Amino acid sequence: MRLRPVLLAAVAAATMATVLTGCSSSNEDKVRTALSEYLDEVGEQDYREACGYVDSTAKQKLGGDCASALGKRYADLSTDVRDDLDEIDVNDVQVKGSTATVRDGDLEVEETTKTTKKDKNGKKKTTTRTSHHAAPDVSSGSGFTLVKSGENWLVRDGI
């Protein structure tokens, strides 16, 4: 009968470890989503929306009007870079408490191409190919730092 409390303690510890791991993963996913959305909005030149993913400290550094400041900051991005920002994959996130970092090398662009050809019998066959390449550096080599604000993650550095 003495094994029961030990068994219950082991189950409780395993459950707690699962919960804690789940929270960490959830934060990483939220960081990935927030940074991807921010970069997508920059690529689309929707700076007002992009500002919704910017931390108040970063907004203060940008000056009075966040959207105008981002417009100036990213004015020289080429069409190709803007298109790449729409397809960003965030591969690795380092979360420590309420701060997360993403290195430039952890950003990739996913490209999907479809090719349609006719086979010997005249039937169309579509082949889909996905490839990845390094994302354009829009953080001037510093990567990105995000901070937790309530349930959301916001970009603080790398803008």
CSV table of N, CA and C in Angstrom, one decimal:
chain,number,residue,atom,x,y,z
A,1,MET,N,0.8,-1.2,0.0
A,1,MET,CA,0.0,0.0,0.0
A,1,MET,C,0.9,1.3,0.0
A,2,ARG,N,2.1,1.2,0.4
A,2,ARG,CA,2.9,2.4,0.5
A,2,ARG,C,3.3,2.9,-0.9
A,3,LEU,N,3.2,2.0,-1.9
A,3,LEU,CA,3.6,2.4,-3.3
A,3,LEU,C,2.6,3.4,-3.9
A,4,ARG,N,1.4,3.4,-3.4
A,4,ARG,CA,0.4,4.3,-4.0
A,4,ARG,C,0.8,5.8,-3.9
A,5,PRO,N,1.2,6.3,-2.7
A,5,PRO,CA,1.6,7.7,-2.7
A,5,PRO,C,2.8,8.0,-3.6
A,6,VAL,N,3.7,7.0,-3.7
A,6,VAL,CA,4.9,7.2,-4.6
A,6,VAL,C,4.4,7.3,-6.0
A,7,LEU,N,3.5,6.4,-6.4
A,7,LEU,CA,3.0,6.3,-7.7
A,7,LEU,C,2.3,7.6,-8.1
A,8,LEU,N,1.4,8.1,-7.2
A,8,LEU,CA,0.7,9.3,-7.4
A,8,LEU,C,1.7,10.5,-7.5
A,9,ALA,N,2.7,10.5,-6.8
A,9,ALA,CA,3.7,11.6,-6.9
A,9,ALA,C,4.4,11.6,-8.2
A,10,ALA,N,4.7,10.4,-8.7
A,10,ALA,CA,5.4,10.2,-10.0
A,10,ALA,C,4.4,10.7,-11.1
A,11,VAL,N,3.2,10.3,-11.0
A,11,VAL,CA,2.2,10.7,-12.1
A,11,VAL,C,2.0,12.2,-12.0
A,12,ALA,N,2.0,12.8,-10.9
A,12,ALA,CA,1.8,14.3,-10.8
A,12,ALA,C,3.0,15.0,-11.3
A,13,ALA,N,4.2,14.5,-11.1
A,13,ALA,CA,5.5,15.1,-11.6
A,13,ALA,C,5.5,15.0,-13.2
A,14,ALA,N,5.1,13.8,-13.7
A,14,ALA,CA,5.0,13.6,-15.2
A,14,ALA,C,4.0,14.6,-15.8
A,15,THR,N,2.9,14.7,-15.1
A,15,THR,CA,1.8,15.6,-15.7
A,15,THR,C,2.3,17.1,-15.7
A,16,MET,N,3.0,17.5,-14.6
A,16,MET,CA,3.5,18.8,-14.5
A,16,MET,C,4.6,19.1,-15.6
A,17,ALA,N,5.4,18.1,-15.8
A,17,ALA,CA,6.4,18.2,-16.9
A,17,ALA,C,5.8,18.4,-18.2
A,18,THR,N,4.7,17.6,-18.5
A,18,THR,CA,4.0,17.8,-19.8
A,18,THR,C,3.4,19.1,-19.9
A,19,VAL,N,2.7,19.6,-18.8
A,19,VAL,CA,2.1,20.9,-18.9
A,19,VAL,C,3.2,22.0,-19.1
A,20,LEU,N,4.3,21.9,-18.4
A,20,LEU,CA,5.3,23.0,-18.6
A,20,LEU,C,5.9,22.9,-20.0
A,21,THR,N,6.1,21.7,-20.5
A,21,THR,CA,6.6,21.6,-21.9
A,21,THR,C,5.6,22.2,-22.9
A,22,GLY,N,4.4,21.9,-22.7
A,22,GLY,CA,3.3,22.4,-23.5
A,22,GLY,C,3.3,23.9,-23.6
A,23,CYS,N,3.5,24.5,-22.4
A,23,CYS,CA,3.5,26.0,-22.4
A,23,CYS,C,4.6,26.6,-23.2
A,24,SER,N,5.8,26.0,-23.0
A,24,SER,CA,7.0,26.4,-23.7
A,24,SER,C,6.7,26.3,-25.2
A,25,SER,N,6.2,25.2,-25.7
A,25,SER,CA,5.9,25.0,-27.1
A,25,SER,C,4.9,26.0,-27.6
A,26,SER,N,3.9,26.3,-26.8
A,26,SER,CA,2.9,27.2,-27.1
A,26,SER,C,3.4,28.6,-27.3
A,27,ASN,N,4.3,29.0,-26.4
A,27,ASN,CA,5.0,30.3,-26.5
A,27,ASN,C,5.8,30.4,-27.8
A,28,GLU,N,6.5,29.3,-28.1
A,28,GLU,CA,7.4,29.3,-29.3
A,28,GLU,C,6.5,29.4,-30.5
A,29,ASP,N,5.3,28.7,-30.5
A,29,ASP,CA,4.4,28.9,-31.7
A,29,ASP,C,3.9,30.3,-31.8
A,30,LYS,N,3.6,30.9,-30.6
A,30,LYS,CA,3.0,32.3,-30.7
A,30,LYS,C,4.1,33.2,-31.2
A,31,VAL,N,5.4,33.0,-30.8
A,31,VAL,CA,6.4,33.9,-31.3
A,31,VAL,C,6.6,33.7,-32.8
A,32,ARG,N,6.6,32.5,-33.2
A,32,ARG,CA,6.7,32.2,-34.7
A,32,ARG,C,5.6,32.9,-35.5
A,33,THR,N,4.4,32.8,-35.0
A,33,THR,CA,3.2,33.4,-35.6
A,33,THR,C,3.3,34.9,-35.6
A,34,ALA,N,3.7,35.5,-34.5
A,34,ALA,CA,3.8,37.0,-34.4
A,34,ALA,C,4.9,37.5,-35.3
A,35,LEU,N,6.0,36.9,-35.3
A,35,LEU,CA,7.1,37.4,-36.2
A,35,LEU,C,6.7,37.2,-37.7
A,36,SER,N,6.2,36.0,-38.0
A,36,SER,CA,5.7,35.8,-39.4
A,36,SER,C,4.7,36.8,-39.8
A,37,GLU,N,3.8,37.1,-39.0
A,37,GLU,CA,2.7,38.1,-39.3
A,37,GLU,C,3.3,39.5,-39.5
A,38,TYR,N,4.2,39.8,-38.6
A,38,TYR,CA,4.9,41.2,-38.7
A,38,TYR,C,5.6,41.3,-40.0
A,39,LEU,N,6.4,40.3,-40.4
A,39,LEU,CA,7.2,40.3,-41.6
A,39,LEU,C,6.2,40.3,-42.8
A,40,ASP,N,5.2,39.5,-42.7
A,40,ASP,CA,4.2,39.5,-43.8
A,40,ASP,C,3.6,40.9,-44.1
A,41,GLU,N,3.2,41.6,-43.0
A,41,GLU,CA,2.6,42.9,-43.1
A,41,GLU,C,3.7,43.9,-43.7
A,42,VAL,N,4.9,43.8,-43.3
A,42,VAL,CA,6.0,44.6,-43.9
A,42,VAL,C,6.1,44.3,-45.3
A,43,GLY,N,6.1,43.1,-45.7
A,43,GLY,CA,6.2,42.7,-47.1
A,43,GLY,C,5.0,43.3,-47.9
A,44,GLU,N,3.9,43.3,-47.3
A,44,GLU,CA,2.7,43.8,-48.0
A,44,GLU,C,2.6,45.3,-47.9
A,45,GLN,N,3.5,46.0,-47.3
A,45,GLN,CA,3.6,47.4,-47.0
A,45,GLN,C,2.4,47.9,-46.3
A,46,ASP,N,1.8,47.0,-45.4
A,46,ASP,CA,0.7,47.4,-44.6
A,46,ASP,C,1.3,47.7,-43.2
A,47,TYR,N,1.9,48.9,-43.1
A,47,TYR,CA,2.7,49.3,-41.9
A,47,TYR,C,1.8,49.5,-40.7
A,48,ARG,N,0.6,50.0,-40.9
A,48,ARG,CA,-0.4,50.2,-39.8
A,48,ARG,C,-0.6,48.8,-39.1
A,49,GLU,N,-0.9,47.8,-39.9
A,49,GLU,CA,-1.1,46.4,-39.4
A,49,GLU,C,0.2,45.9,-38.7
A,50,ALA,N,1.4,46.2,-39.4
A,50,ALA,CA,2.7,45.7,-38.8
A,50,ALA,C,2.9,46.3,-37.4
A,51,CYS,N,2.4,47.5,-37.2
A,51,CYS,CA,2.6,48.2,-35.9
A,51,CYS,C,1.9,47.5,-34.8
A,52,GLY,N,0.8,46.7,-35.2
A,52,GLY,CA,0.1,46.0,-34.2
A,52,GLY,C,1.0,44.8,-33.6
A,53,TYR,N,2.1,44.5,-34.2
A,53,TYR,CA,3.0,43.5,-33.8
A,53,TYR,C,4.3,44.1,-33.2
A,54,VAL,N,4.2,45.4,-32.9
A,54,VAL,CA,5.4,46.1,-32.4
A,54,VAL,C,5.2,46.5,-31.0
A,55,ASP,N,6.2,46.2,-30.1
A,55,ASP,CA,6.1,46.6,-28.7
A,55,ASP,C,6.2,48.1,-28.5
A,56,SER,N,5.6,48.6,-27.4
A,56,SER,CA,5.5,50.0,-27.1
A,56,SER,C,6.9,50.6,-27.0
A,57,THR,N,7.9,49.9,-26.5
A,57,THR,CA,9.3,50.4,-26.4
A,57,THR,C,9.8,50.6,-27.8
A,58,ALA,N,9.6,49.7,-28.7
A,58,ALA,CA,10.1,49.9,-30.0
A,58,ALA,C,9.4,51.0,-30.7
A,59,LYS,N,8.1,51.2,-30.5
A,59,LYS,CA,7.3,52.3,-31.1
A,59,LYS,C,7.9,53.6,-30.6
A,60,GLN,N,8.3,53.7,-29.3
A,60,GLN,CA,8.9,54.9,-28.8
A,60,GLN,C,10.2,55.2,-29.6
A,61,LYS,N,11.0,54.2,-29.8
A,61,LYS,CA,12.3,54.4,-30.5
A,61,LYS,C,12.0,54.8,-31.9
A,62,LEU,N,10.9,54.4,-32.5
A,62,LEU,CA,10.6,54.7,-33.9
A,62,LEU,C,10.1,56.2,-34.0
A,63,GLY,N,9.6,56.7,-32.9
A,63,GLY,CA,9.1,58.1,-33.0
A,63,GLY,C,7.6,58.2,-33.0
A,64,GLY,N,7.1,59.3,-33.4
A,64,GLY,CA,5.7,59.6,-33.3
A,64,GLY,C,4.7,58.6,-34.0
A,65,ASP,N,4.9,58.4,-35.2
A,65,ASP,CA,4.0,57.6,-36.0
A,65,ASP,C,4.7,56.3,-36.5
A,66,CYS,N,4.3,55.2,-35.8
A,66,CYS,CA,4.9,53.9,-36.1
A,66,CYS,C,4.8,53.6,-37.6
A,67,ALA,N,3.6,53.7,-38.2
A,67,ALA,CA,3.4,53.3,-39.6
A,67,ALA,C,4.3,54.1,-40.5
A,68,SER,N,4.4,55.4,-40.3
A,68,SER,CA,5.3,56.2,-41.2
A,68,SER,C,6.7,55.8,-41.0
A,69,ALA,N,7.1,55.6,-39.7
A,69,ALA,CA,8.5,55.2,-39.4
A,69,ALA,C,8.9,53.9,-40.1
A,70,LEU,N,8.0,52.9,-40.0
A,70,LEU,CA,8.2,51.6,-40.7
A,70,LEU,C,8.3,51.8,-42.2
A,71,GLY,N,7.4,52.6,-42.7
A,71,GLY,CA,7.4,52.9,-44.2
A,71,GLY,C,8.8,53.4,-44.6
A,72,LYS,N,9.3,54.3,-43.8
A,72,LYS,CA,10.7,54.9,-44.2
A,72,LYS,C,11.8,53.8,-44.0
A,73,ARG,N,11.6,53.0,-42.9
A,73,ARG,CA,12.6,52.0,-42.6
A,73,ARG,C,12.7,51.0,-43.7
A,74,TYR,N,11.6,50.6,-44.3
A,74,TYR,CA,11.6,49.5,-45.3
A,74,TYR,C,11.3,50.0,-46.7
A,75,ALA,N,11.5,51.3,-46.9
A,75,ALA,CA,11.1,51.9,-48.2
A,75,ALA,C,12.0,51.3,-49.4
A,76,ASP,N,13.2,50.9,-49.1
A,76,ASP,CA,14.1,50.4,-50.2
A,76,ASP,C,14.0,48.9,-50.4
A,77,LEU,N,13.1,48.2,-49.8
A,77,LEU,CA,13.0,46.7,-50.0
A,77,LEU,C,12.5,46.5,-51.5
A,78,SER,N,13.2,45.6,-52.1
A,78,SER,CA,12.8,45.2,-53.5
A,78,SER,C,11.5,44.4,-53.5
A,79,THR,N,10.9,44.3,-54.7
A,79,THR,CA,9.7,43.4,-54.8
A,79,THR,C,10.0,42.0,-54.4
A,80,ASP,N,11.1,41.5,-54.8
A,80,ASP,CA,11.5,40.1,-54.5
A,80,ASP,C,11.6,39.9,-53.0
A,81,VAL,N,12.2,40.8,-52.3
A,81,VAL,CA,12.3,40.7,-50.8
A,81,VAL,C,11.0,40.8,-50.2
A,82,ARG,N,10.1,41.7,-50.7
A,82,ARG,CA,8.7,41.8,-50.2
A,82,ARG,C,8.0,40.5,-50.4
A,83,ASP,N,8.1,39.9,-51.5
A,83,ASP,CA,7.5,38.6,-51.8
A,83,ASP,C,8.0,37.5,-50.9
A,84,ASP,N,9.3,37.5,-50.6
A,84,ASP,CA,9.9,36.6,-49.7
A,84,ASP,C,9.4,36.7,-48.3
A,85,LEU,N,9.1,37.9,-47.8
A,85,LEU,CA,8.6,38.2,-46.5
A,85,LEU,C,7.3,37.6,-46.3
A,86,ASP,N,6.5,37.4,-47.3
A,86,ASP,CA,5.2,36.8,-47.3
A,86,ASP,C,5.3,35.3,-47.0
A,87,GLU,N,6.4,34.7,-47.3
A,87,GLU,CA,6.6,33.2,-47.2
A,87,GLU,C,7.6,32.8,-46.1
A,88,ILE,N,7.7,33.6,-45.1
A,88,ILE,CA,8.7,33.3,-44.0
A,88,ILE,C,8.4,32.1,-43.2
A,89,ASP,N,9.3,31.3,-42.9
A,89,ASP,CA,9.2,30.2,-41.9
A,89,ASP,C,10.2,30.5,-40.8
A,90,VAL,N,9.7,30.5,-39.6
A,90,VAL,CA,10.6,30.7,-38.4
A,90,VAL,C,11.0,29.4,-37.9
A,91,ASN,N,12.2,29.0,-38.1
A,91,ASN,CA,12.6,27.6,-37.7
A,91,ASN,C,13.0,27.4,-36.2
A,92,ASP,N,13.6,28.4,-35.6
A,92,ASP,CA,14.0,28.2,-34.2
A,92,ASP,C,13.7,29.5,-33.4
A,93,VAL,N,13.2,29.3,-32.2
A,93,VAL,CA,12.9,30.3,-31.3
A,93,VAL,C,13.5,30.0,-30.0
A,94,GLN,N,14.2,31.0,-29.4
A,94,GLN,CA,14.7,30.8,-28.0
A,94,GLN,C,13.9,31.6,-27.1
A,95,VAL,N,13.1,31.0,-26.2
A,95,VAL,CA,12.2,31.7,-25.2
A,95,VAL,C,12.9,31.6,-23.8
A,96,LYS,N,13.1,32.7,-23.2
A,96,LYS,CA,13.5,32.7,-21.8
A,96,LYS,C,12.6,33.7,-21.1
A,97,GLY,N,11.7,33.1,-20.3
A,97,GLY,CA,10.7,33.9,-19.6
A,97,GLY,C,9.8,34.6,-20.5
A,98,SER,N,9.8,36.0,-20.4
A,98,SER,CA,8.9,36.8,-21.3
A,98,SER,C,9.7,37.4,-22.5
A,99,THR,N,10.8,36.9,-22.8
A,99,THR,CA,11.6,37.4,-23.9
A,99,THR,C,11.9,36.2,-24.9
A,100,ALA,N,11.9,36.5,-26.1
A,100,ALA,CA,12.2,35.5,-27.1
A,100,ALA,C,13.1,36.1,-28.2
A,101,THR,N,14.0,35.3,-28.7
A,101,THR,CA,14.9,35.7,-29.7
A,101,THR,C,14.9,34.8,-30.9
A,102,VAL,N,15.0,35.4,-32.1
A,102,VAL,CA,15.1,34.6,-33.3
A,102,VAL,C,16.2,35.2,-34.1
A,103,ARG,N,17.2,34.3,-34.4
A,103,ARG,CA,18.4,34.8,-35.2
A,103,ARG,C,18.0,34.8,-36.7
A,104,ASP,N,18.7,35.7,-37.4
A,104,ASP,CA,18.4,35.8,-38.9
A,104,ASP,C,18.6,34.4,-39.5
A,105,GLY,N,19.5,33.7,-39.1
A,105,GLY,CA,19.8,32.4,-39.7
A,105,GLY,C,18.6,31.4,-39.5
A,106,ASP,N,17.7,31.7,-38.5
A,106,ASP,CA,16.6,30.8,-38.2
A,106,ASP,C,15.4,31.2,-39.1
A,107,LEU,N,15.5,32.1,-40.0
A,107,LEU,CA,14.4,32.5,-40.9
A,107,LEU,C,14.7,31.9,-42.3
A,108,GLU,N,13.7,31.3,-42.8
A,108,GLU,CA,13.8,30.7,-44.2
A,108,GLU,C,12.6,31.2,-45.0
A,109,VAL,N,12.7,31.1,-46.3
A,109,VAL,CA,11.6,31.4,-47.2
A,109,VAL,C,11.2,30.1,-47.8
A,110,GLU,N,9.9,29.7,-47.7
A,110,GLU,CA,9.4,28.5,-48.4
A,110,GLU,C,8.8,28.9,-49.7
A,111,GLU,N,9.3,28.2,-50.8
A,111,GLU,CA,8.7,28.4,-52.1
A,111,GLU,C,8.1,27.1,-52.6
A,112,THR,N,6.9,27.2,-53.1
A,112,THR,CA,6.2,26.1,-53.7
A,112,THR,C,6.0,26.4,-55.1
A,113,THR,N,6.4,25.5,-56.0
A,113,THR,CA,6.2,25.6,-57.4
A,113,THR,C,5.4,24.4,-57.9
A,114,LYS,N,4.5,24.7,-58.8
A,114,LYS,CA,3.7,23.6,-59.4
A,114,LYS,C,4.0,23.6,-60.9
A,115,THR,N,4.2,22.4,-61.4
A,115,THR,CA,4.5,22.2,-62.8
A,115,THR,C,3.5,21.2,-63.4
A,116,THR,N,2.8,21.5,-64.5
A,116,THR,CA,1.8,20.7,-65.1
A,116,THR,C,2.4,20.2,-66.4
A,117,LYS,N,2.4,18.9,-66.6
A,117,LYS,CA,2.8,18.3,-67.9
A,117,LYS,C,1.8,17.3,-68.3
A,118,LYS,N,1.8,17.0,-69.6
A,118,LYS,CA,1.0,15.9,-70.1
A,118,LYS,C,1.8,14.6,-70.2
A,119,ASP,N,1.2,13.5,-69.7
A,119,ASP,CA,2.0,12.2,-69.8
A,119,ASP,C,1.8,11.6,-71.2
A,120,LYS,N,2.2,10.4,-71.4
A,120,LYS,CA,2.1,9.7,-72.7
A,120,LYS,C,0.7,9.6,-73.2
A,121,ASN,N,-0.2,9.5,-72.3
A,121,ASN,CA,-1.6,9.3,-72.7
A,121,ASN,C,-2.4,10.6,-72.8
A,122,GLY,N,-1.7,11.7,-72.7
A,122,GLY,CA,-2.3,13.1,-72.8
A,122,GLY,C,-3.0,13.6,-71.5
A,123,LYS,N,-2.8,12.8,-70.4
A,123,LYS,CA,-3.4,13.3,-69.2
A,123,LYS,C,-2.5,14.3,-68.5
A,124,LYS,N,-3.1,15.3,-67.9
A,124,LYS,CA,-2.2,16.3,-67.2
A,124,LYS,C,-1.8,15.7,-65.8
A,125,LYS,N,-0.6,16.0,-65.5
A,125,LYS,CA,0.0,15.6,-64.3
A,125,LYS,C,0.7,16.8,-63.6
A,126,THR,N,0.2,17.1,-62.4
A,126,THR,CA,0.8,18.3,-61.7
A,126,THR,C,1.8,17.8,-60.7
A,127,THR,N,3.0,18.4,-60.7
A,127,THR,CA,4.0,18.1,-59.7
A,127,THR,C,4.2,19.3,-58.8
A,128,THR,N,4.2,19.1,-57.5
A,128,THR,CA,4.4,20.2,-56.6
A,128,THR,C,5.8,20.0,-56.0
A,129,ARG,N,6.6,21.1,-56.0
A,129,ARG,CA,7.9,21.0,-55.4
A,129,ARG,C,8.1,22.2,-54.4
A,130,THR,N,8.5,21.9,-53.2
A,130,THR,CA,8.7,22.9,-52.2
A,130,THR,C,10.2,23.0,-51.9
A,131,SER,N,10.7,24.2,-51.9
A,131,SER,CA,12.1,24.4,-51.6
A,131,SER,C,12.3,25.6,-50.6
A,132,HIS,N,13.4,25.7,-50.0
A,132,HIS,CA,13.7,26.7,-49.0
A,132,HIS,C,15.0,27.4,-49.3
A,133,HIS,N,15.0,28.7,-49.0
A,133,HIS,CA,16.3,29.4,-49.1
A,133,HIS,C,16.3,30.4,-47.9
A,134,ALA,N,17.5,31.0,-47.7
A,134,ALA,CA,17.7,31.9,-46.6
A,134,ALA,C,16.8,33.1,-46.8
A,135,ALA,N,16.2,33.6,-45.7
A,135,ALA,CA,15.4,34.8,-45.7
A,135,ALA,C,16.2,36.0,-45.9
A,136,PRO,N,15.6,37.0,-46.5
A,136,PRO,CA,16.4,38.3,-46.6
A,136,PRO,C,16.6,38.9,-45.3
A,137,ASP,N,17.7,39.5,-45.1
A,137,ASP,CA,18.0,40.1,-43.8
A,137,ASP,C,17.4,41.5,-43.7
A,138,VAL,N,16.3,41.6,-43.0
A,138,VAL,CA,15.7,42.9,-42.8
A,138,VAL,C,15.9,43.5,-41.4
A,139,SER,N,16.7,42.8,-40.6
A,139,SER,CA,17.0,43.2,-39.2
A,139,SER,C,18.4,43.8,-39.1
A,140,SER,N,19.1,44.0,-40.2
A,140,SER,CA,20.4,44.5,-40.2
A,140,SER,C,21.4,43.6,-39.5
A,141,GLY,N,21.1,42.3,-39.5
A,141,GLY,CA,22.0,41.3,-39.0
A,141,GLY,C,21.8,41.0,-37.5
A,142,SER,N,20.9,41.7,-36.9
A,142,SER,CA,20.7,41.6,-35.4
A,142,SER,C,19.7,40.5,-35.0
A,143,GLY,N,18.9,40.0,-35.9
A,143,GLY,CA,17.9,39.1,-35.6
A,143,GLY,C,16.7,39.9,-34.9
A,144,PHE,N,15.8,39.2,-34.3
A,144,PHE,CA,14.7,39.8,-33.7
A,144,PHE,C,14.5,39.4,-32.2
A,145,THR,N,14.1,40.3,-31.4
A,145,THR,CA,13.7,40.1,-30.0
A,145,THR,C,12.3,40.4,-29.9
A,146,LEU,N,11.5,39.5,-29.3
A,146,LEU,CA,10.1,39.7,-29.0
A,146,LEU,C,9.9,39.6,-27.5
A,147,VAL,N,8.9,40.3,-27.1
A,147,VAL,CA,8.6,40.3,-25.6
A,147,VAL,C,7.1,40.0,-25.5
A,148,LYS,N,6.8,39.3,-24.4
A,148,LYS,CA,5.4,38.9,-24.1
A,148,LYS,C,4.7,40.1,-23.5
A,149,SER,N,3.5,40.3,-24.1
A,149,SER,CA,2.6,41.4,-23.6
A,149,SER,C,1.2,40.7,-23.5
A,150,GLY,N,0.9,40.4,-22.2
A,150,GLY,CA,-0.4,39.6,-22.0
A,150,GLY,C,-0.2,38.2,-22.6
A,151,GLU,N,-1.1,37.9,-23.5
A,151,GLU,CA,-1.0,36.6,-24.2
A,151,GLU,C,-0.3,36.7,-25.5
A,152,ASN,N,0.1,38.0,-25.9
A,152,ASN,CA,0.7,38.2,-27.2
A,152,ASN,C,2.2,38.4,-27.1
A,153,TRP,N,2.9,38.2,-28.3
A,153,TRP,CA,4.3,38.4,-28.4
A,153,TRP,C,4.5,39.5,-29.4
A,154,LEU,N,5.3,40.5,-29.0
A,154,LEU,CA,5.5,41.7,-29.9
A,154,LEU,C,7.0,41.9,-30.1
A,155,VAL,N,7.2,42.4,-31.3
A,155,VAL,CA,8.6,42.7,-31.8
A,155,VAL,C,9.2,43.9,-31.0
A,156,ARG,N,10.3,43.8,-30.4
A,156,ARG,CA,10.9,44.9,-29.7
A,156,ARG,C,12.2,45.3,-30.4
A,157,ASP,N,13.0,44.4,-30.9
A,157,ASP,CA,14.3,44.7,-31.6
A,157,ASP,C,14.4,44.0,-32.9
A,158,GLY,N,15.1,44.6,-33.8
A,158,GLY,CA,15.3,44.0,-35.1
A,158,GLY,C,14.5,44.7,-36.2
A,159,ILE,N,13.9,45.8,-35.8
A,159,ILE,CA,13.1,46.6,-36.7
A,159,ILE,C,13.9,47.6,-37.4
